[in-house]
Short mmCIF file of C-alpha atoms in Angstrom, two decimals:
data_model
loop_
_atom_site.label_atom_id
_atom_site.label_comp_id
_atom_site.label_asym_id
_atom_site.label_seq_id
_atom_site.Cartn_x
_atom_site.Cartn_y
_atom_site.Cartn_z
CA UNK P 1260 82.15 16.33 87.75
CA UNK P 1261 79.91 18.95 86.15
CA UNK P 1262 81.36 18.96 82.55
CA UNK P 1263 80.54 14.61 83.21
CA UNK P 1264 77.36 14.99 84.43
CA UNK P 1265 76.17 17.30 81.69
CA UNK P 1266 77.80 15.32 79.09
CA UNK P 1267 75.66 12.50 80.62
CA UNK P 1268 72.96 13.93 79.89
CA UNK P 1269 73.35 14.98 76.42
CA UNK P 1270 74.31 11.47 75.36
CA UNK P 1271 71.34 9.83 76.74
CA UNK P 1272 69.03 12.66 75.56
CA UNK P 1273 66.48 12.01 73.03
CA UNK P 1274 66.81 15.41 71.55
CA UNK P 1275 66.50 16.57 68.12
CA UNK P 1276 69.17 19.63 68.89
CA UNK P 1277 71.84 17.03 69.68
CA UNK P 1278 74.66 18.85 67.74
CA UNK P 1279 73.97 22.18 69.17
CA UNK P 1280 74.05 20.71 72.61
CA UNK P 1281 77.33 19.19 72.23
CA UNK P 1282 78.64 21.98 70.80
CA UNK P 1283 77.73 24.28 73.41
CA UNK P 1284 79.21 21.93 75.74
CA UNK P 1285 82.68 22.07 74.26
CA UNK P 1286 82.10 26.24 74.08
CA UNK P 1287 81.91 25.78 77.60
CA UNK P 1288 84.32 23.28 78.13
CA UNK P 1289 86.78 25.37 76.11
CA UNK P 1290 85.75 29.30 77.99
CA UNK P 1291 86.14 27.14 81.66
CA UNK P 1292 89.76 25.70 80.63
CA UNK P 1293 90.50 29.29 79.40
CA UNK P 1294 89.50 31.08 82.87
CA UNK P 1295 91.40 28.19 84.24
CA UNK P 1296 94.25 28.71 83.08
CA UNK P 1297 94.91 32.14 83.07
CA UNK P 1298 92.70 33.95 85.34
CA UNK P 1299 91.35 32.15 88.57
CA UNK P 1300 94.78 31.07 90.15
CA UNK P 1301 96.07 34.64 90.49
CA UNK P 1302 92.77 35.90 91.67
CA UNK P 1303 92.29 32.84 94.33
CA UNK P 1304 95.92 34.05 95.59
CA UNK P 1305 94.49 37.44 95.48
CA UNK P 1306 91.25 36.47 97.73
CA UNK P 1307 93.90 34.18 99.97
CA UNK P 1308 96.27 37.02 100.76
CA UNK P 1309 92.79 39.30 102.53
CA UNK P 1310 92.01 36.25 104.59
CA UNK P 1311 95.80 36.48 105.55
CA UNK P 1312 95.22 40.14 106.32
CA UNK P 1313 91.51 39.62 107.99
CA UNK P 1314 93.12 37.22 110.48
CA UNK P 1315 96.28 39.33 111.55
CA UNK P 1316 93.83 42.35 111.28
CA UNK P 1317 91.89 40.18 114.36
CA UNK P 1318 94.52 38.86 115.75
CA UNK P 1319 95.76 42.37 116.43
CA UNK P 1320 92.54 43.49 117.78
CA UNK P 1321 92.35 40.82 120.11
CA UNK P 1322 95.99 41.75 121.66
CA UNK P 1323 95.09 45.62 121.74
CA UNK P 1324 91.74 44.83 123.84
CA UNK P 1325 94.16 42.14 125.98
CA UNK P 1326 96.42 45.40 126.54
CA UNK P 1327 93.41 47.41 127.25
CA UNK P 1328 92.43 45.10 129.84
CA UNK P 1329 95.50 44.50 131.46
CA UNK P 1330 95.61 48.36 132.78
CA UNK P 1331 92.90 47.35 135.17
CA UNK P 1332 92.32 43.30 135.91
CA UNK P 1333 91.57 40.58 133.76
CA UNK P 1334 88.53 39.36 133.43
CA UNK P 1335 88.29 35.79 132.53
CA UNK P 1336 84.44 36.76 130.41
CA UNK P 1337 86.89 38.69 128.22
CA UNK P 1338 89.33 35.66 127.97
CA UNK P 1339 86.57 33.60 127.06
CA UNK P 1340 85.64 35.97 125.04
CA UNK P 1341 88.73 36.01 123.16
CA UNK P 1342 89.26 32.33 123.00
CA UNK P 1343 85.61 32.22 120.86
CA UNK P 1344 87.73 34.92 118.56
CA UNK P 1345 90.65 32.44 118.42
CA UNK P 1346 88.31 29.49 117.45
CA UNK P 1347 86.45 31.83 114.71
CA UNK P 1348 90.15 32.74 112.90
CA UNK P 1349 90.64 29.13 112.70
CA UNK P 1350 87.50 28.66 110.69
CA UNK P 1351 88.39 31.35 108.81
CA UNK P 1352 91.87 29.84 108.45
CA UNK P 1353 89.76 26.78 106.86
CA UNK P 1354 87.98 29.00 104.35
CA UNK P 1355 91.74 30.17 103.71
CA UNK P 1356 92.87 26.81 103.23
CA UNK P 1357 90.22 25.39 100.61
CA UNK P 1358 90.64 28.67 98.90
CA UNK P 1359 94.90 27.99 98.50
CA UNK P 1360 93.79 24.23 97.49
CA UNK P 1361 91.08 25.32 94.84
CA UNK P 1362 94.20 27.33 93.20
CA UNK P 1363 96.69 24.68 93.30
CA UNK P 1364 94.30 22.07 91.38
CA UNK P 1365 93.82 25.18 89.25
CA UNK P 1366 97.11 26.47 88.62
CA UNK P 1367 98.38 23.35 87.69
CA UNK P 1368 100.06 23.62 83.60
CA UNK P 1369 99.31 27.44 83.72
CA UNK P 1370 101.28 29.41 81.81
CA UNK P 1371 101.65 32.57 84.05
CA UNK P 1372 102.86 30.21 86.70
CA UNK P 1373 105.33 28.42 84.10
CA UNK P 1374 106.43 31.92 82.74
CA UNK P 1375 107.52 33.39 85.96
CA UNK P 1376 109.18 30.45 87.45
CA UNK P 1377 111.32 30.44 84.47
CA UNK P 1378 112.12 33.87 84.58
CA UNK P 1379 113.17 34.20 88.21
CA UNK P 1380 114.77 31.22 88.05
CA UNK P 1381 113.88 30.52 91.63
CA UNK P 1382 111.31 28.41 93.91
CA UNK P 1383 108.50 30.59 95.24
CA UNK P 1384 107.21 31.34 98.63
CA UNK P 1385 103.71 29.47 98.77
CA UNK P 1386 100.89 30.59 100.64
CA UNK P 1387 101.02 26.66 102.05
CA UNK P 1388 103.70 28.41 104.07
CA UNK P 1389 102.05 31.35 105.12
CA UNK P 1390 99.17 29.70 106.58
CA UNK P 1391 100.64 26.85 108.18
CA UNK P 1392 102.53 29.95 110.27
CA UNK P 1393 99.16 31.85 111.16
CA UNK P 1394 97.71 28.21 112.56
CA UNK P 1395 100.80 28.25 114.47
CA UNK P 1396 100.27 32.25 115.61
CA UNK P 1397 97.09 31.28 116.04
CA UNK P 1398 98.28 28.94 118.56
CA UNK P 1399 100.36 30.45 120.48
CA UNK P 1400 97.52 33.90 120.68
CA UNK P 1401 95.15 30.93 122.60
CA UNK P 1402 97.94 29.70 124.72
CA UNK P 1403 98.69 33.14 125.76
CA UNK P 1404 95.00 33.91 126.14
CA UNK P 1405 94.94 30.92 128.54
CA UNK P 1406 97.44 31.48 130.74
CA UNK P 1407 95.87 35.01 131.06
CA UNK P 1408 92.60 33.26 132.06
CA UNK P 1409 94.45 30.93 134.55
CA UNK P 1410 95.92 33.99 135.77
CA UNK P 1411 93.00 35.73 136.81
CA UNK P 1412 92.20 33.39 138.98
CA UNK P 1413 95.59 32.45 140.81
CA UNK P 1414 97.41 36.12 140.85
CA UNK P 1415 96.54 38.64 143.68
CA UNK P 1416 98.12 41.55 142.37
CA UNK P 1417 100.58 41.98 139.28
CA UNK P 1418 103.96 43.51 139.65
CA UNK P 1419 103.66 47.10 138.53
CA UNK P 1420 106.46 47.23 136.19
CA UNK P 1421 105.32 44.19 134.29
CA UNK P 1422 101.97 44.92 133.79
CA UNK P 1423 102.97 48.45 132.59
CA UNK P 1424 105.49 47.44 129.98
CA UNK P 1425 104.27 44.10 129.39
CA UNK P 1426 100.41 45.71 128.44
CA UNK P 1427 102.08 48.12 126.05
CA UNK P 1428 104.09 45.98 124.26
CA UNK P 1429 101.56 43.93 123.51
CA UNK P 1430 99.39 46.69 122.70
CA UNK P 1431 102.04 47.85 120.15
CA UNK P 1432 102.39 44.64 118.86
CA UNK P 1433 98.75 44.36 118.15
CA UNK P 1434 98.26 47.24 116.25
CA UNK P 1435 101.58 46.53 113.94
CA UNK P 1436 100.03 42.78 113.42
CA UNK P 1437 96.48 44.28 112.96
CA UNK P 1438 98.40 47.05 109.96
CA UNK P 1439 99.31 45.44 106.69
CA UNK P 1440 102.52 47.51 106.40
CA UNK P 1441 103.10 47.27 110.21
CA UNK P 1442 106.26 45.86 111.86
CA UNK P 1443 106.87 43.79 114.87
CA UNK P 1444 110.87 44.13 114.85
CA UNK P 1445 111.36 46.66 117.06
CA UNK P 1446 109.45 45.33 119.36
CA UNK P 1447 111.22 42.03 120.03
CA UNK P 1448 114.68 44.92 121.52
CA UNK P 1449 111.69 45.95 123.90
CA UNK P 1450 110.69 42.52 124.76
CA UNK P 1451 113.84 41.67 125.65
CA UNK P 1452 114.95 44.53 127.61
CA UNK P 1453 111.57 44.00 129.25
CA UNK P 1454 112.78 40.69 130.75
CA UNK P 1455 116.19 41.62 131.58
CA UNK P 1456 114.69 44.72 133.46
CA UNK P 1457 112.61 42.14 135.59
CA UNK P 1458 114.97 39.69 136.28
CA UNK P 1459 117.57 43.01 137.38
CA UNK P 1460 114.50 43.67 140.25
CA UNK P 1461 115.20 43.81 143.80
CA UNK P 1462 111.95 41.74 144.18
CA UNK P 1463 112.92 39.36 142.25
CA UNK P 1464 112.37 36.26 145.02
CA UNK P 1465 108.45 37.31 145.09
CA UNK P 1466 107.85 38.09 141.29
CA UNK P 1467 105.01 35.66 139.68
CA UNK P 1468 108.38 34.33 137.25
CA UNK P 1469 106.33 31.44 135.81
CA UNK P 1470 103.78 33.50 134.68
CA UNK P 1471 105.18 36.34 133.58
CA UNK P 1472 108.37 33.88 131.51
CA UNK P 1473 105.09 32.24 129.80
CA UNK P 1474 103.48 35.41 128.77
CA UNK P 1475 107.00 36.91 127.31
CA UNK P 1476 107.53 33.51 125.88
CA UNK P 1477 104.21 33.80 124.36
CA UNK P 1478 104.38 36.84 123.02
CA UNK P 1479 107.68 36.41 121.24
CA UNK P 1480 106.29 33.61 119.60
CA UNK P 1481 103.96 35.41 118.35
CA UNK P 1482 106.59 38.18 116.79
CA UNK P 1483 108.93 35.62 115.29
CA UNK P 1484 105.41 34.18 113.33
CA UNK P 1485 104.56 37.54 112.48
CA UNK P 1486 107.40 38.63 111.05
CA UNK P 1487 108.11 35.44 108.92
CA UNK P 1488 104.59 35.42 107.16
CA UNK P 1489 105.09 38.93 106.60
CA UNK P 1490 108.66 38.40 105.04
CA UNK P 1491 106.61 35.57 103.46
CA UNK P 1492 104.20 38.08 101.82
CA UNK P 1493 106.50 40.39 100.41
CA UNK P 1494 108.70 37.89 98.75
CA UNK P 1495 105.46 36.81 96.93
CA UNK P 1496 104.91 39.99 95.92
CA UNK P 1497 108.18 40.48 94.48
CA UNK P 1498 107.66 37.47 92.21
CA UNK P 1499 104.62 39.28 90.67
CA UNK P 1500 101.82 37.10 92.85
#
């Protein structure tokens, strides 16, 4: 629309430098297809991957202060608090998104791109992928928020042994998501031992079950997502991205 616009202009122009005008125009027609081509897709997948990190690096946080919080009470300020957060990564998930667009319409005919897929020989991970599984960690982080915020209100006093293992499982989980390199694996063994440990409970008739099956539900979720845009990012990075 620019390169039109300016073109536009210089047509219509009644200007004695005509020729140098159009020729500059070309110069920068030709230096724009250039950067085009073989340097802004790689660094838009470059500035996509740290919004990638900034939101698990938040989403992390946000589970580490939840796991703070559950050592005491909830508060539901603090799950309001937490749902603003939730709303924010989404925005930033937008930014994200336009940023992953802006290199597709760029990437299109570039050589790099044509050079590698013909050398692995193989269909790439894209980061279309990789963010449509944040939006959906994303989701499942405010669902989990929620029913902590229902909770608040409807619970008189949490089972010990959940709210112990529960709040530090999440807590581990939050700083693995919140670490690059981290690794929610071992915590899914935990999650599950978790549950079985509950249901094994003498108390078992007067445990909050629909509460505390939506949190674990909740929280594996979140894991599975985790780990799959993780194993997302690394198989980009083995194909050079």
């Amino acid at each position: 629309m620019a390169i039109a616009t300016t073109a536009l202009f210089i047509f219509t122009a009644d200007d004695p430098m005509f020729s140098d005008r159009f020729v500059e125009l070309l110069l920068g027609v030709g230096v724009g297809i250039v950067v085009n081509l073989l340097v802004l897709p790689p660094l838009k997948d470059r500035q996509a991957a740290r919004y990638v990190d900034s939101i698990n690096r938040r989403m992390g946080t946000v589970m580490v202060e939840m796991a703070d919080e559950l050592k005491n009470s909830w508060d539901s300020n603090s799950a309001d608090n937490w749902l603003d957060e939730t709303l924010s990564m989404s925005r930033e998930l937008d930014s994200a998104w336009q940023t992953v667009r802006l290199a597709r319409e760029s990437e299109r005919h570039n050589p790099r791109k044509i050079i590698r897929h013909r050398q692995s020989g193989k269909q790439e991970v894209s980061y279309e992928e990789i963010l449509d599984r944040i939006e959906e960690g994303i989701s499942h982080l405010r669902n989990l928020i929620r029913t902590i915020r229902e909770a608040s209100c409807q619970v008189d006093s949490w089972d010990e042994q959940f709210r112990s293992g529960w709040g530090q499982i999440v807590n581990d989980v939050g700083l693995a998501i919140a670490d690059p390199q981290g690794d929610v694996s071992p915590q899914v063994d935990r999650l599950h031992n978790l549950s079985d440990q509950m249901s094994a409970s003498d108390d078992l008739p007067d445990i909050e079950w629909p509460l505390y099956g939506g949190l674990i539900t909740s929280l594996h979720n979140i894991m599975v997502i985790v780990d799959d845009v993780a194993s997302a990012r690394q198989a980009r990075q083995t194909d050079g991205s």
